[in-house]
Coordinates of C-alpha atoms and ligand atoms in Angstrom, one line a residue:
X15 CA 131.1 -75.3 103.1
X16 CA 127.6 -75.3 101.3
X17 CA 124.9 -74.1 102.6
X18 CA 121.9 -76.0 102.3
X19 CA 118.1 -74.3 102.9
X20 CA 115.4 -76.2 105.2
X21 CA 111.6 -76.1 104.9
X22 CA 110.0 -78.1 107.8
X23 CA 107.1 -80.0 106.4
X24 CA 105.8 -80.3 110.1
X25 CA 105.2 -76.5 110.7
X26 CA 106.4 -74.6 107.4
X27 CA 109.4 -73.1 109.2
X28 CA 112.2 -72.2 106.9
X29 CA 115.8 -72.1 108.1
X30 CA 119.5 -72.1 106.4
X31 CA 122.4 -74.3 107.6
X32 CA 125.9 -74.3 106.8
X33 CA 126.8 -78.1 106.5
X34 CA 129.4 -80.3 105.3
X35 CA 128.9 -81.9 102.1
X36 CA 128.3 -85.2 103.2
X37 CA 125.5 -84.1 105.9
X38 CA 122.3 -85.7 105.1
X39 CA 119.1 -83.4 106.3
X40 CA 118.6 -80.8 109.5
X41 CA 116.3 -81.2 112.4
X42 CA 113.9 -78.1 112.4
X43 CA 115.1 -75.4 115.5
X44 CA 111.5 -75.1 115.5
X45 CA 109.9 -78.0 116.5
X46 CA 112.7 -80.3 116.3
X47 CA 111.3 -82.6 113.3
X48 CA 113.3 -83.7 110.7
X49 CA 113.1 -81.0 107.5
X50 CA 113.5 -81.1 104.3
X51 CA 116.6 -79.8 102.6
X52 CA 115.1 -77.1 99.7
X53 CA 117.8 -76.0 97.5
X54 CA 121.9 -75.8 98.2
X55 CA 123.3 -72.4 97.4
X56 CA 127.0 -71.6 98.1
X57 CA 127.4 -69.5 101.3
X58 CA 128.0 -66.0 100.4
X59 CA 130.3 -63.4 102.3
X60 CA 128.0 -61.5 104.9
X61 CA 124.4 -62.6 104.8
X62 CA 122.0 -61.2 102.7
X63 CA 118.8 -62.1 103.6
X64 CA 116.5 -63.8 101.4
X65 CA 118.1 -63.5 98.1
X66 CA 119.1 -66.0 95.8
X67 CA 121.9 -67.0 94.0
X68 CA 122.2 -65.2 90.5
X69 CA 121.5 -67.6 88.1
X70 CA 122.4 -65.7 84.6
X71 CA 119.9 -66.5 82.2
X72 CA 121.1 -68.2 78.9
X73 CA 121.0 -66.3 76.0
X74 CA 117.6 -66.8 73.8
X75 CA 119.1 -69.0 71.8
X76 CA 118.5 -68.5 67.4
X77 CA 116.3 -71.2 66.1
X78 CA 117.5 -73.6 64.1
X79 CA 119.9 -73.6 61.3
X80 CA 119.2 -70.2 60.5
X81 CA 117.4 -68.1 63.0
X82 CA 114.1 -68.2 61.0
X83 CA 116.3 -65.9 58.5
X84 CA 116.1 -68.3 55.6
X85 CA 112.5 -68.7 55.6
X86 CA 113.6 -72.3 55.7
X87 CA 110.8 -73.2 58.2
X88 CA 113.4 -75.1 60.8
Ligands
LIG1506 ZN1 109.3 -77.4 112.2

């Protein structure tokens, strides 16, 4: 089950909730307005605060046709 990261627009109060799929938006605990679903992560095994998700970052990629080692200007 995804969970799916809340920021209230109404008092900037930011909460996680595990949800099905097919859920659409969280009151805030807060002050009970309707928030506004921030970004889905997976849930992870034992919580672990406010990290994220580890994106890896894409290799830089060579340029071109050659990598600029032609000197062919692409
Ligand atoms: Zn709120």
């Amino acid at each position: 089950m995804p969970l799916y990261e809340y920021l209230c627009p109404t008092c900037d109060h930011k909460f996680d909730k595990l949800q099905p799929m097919s859920s659409q938006g969280a009151d805030c605990p807060n002050c009970e307005q309707p928030a506004k679903r921030a970004i889905s992560v997976f849930a992870r095994v034992g919580k672990g605060g406010e990290e994220h998700p580890g994106f890896s970052p894409l290799p830089p990629l060579s340029g071109g046709c050659c990598g600029g080692g032609c000197g062919c200007g692409h």
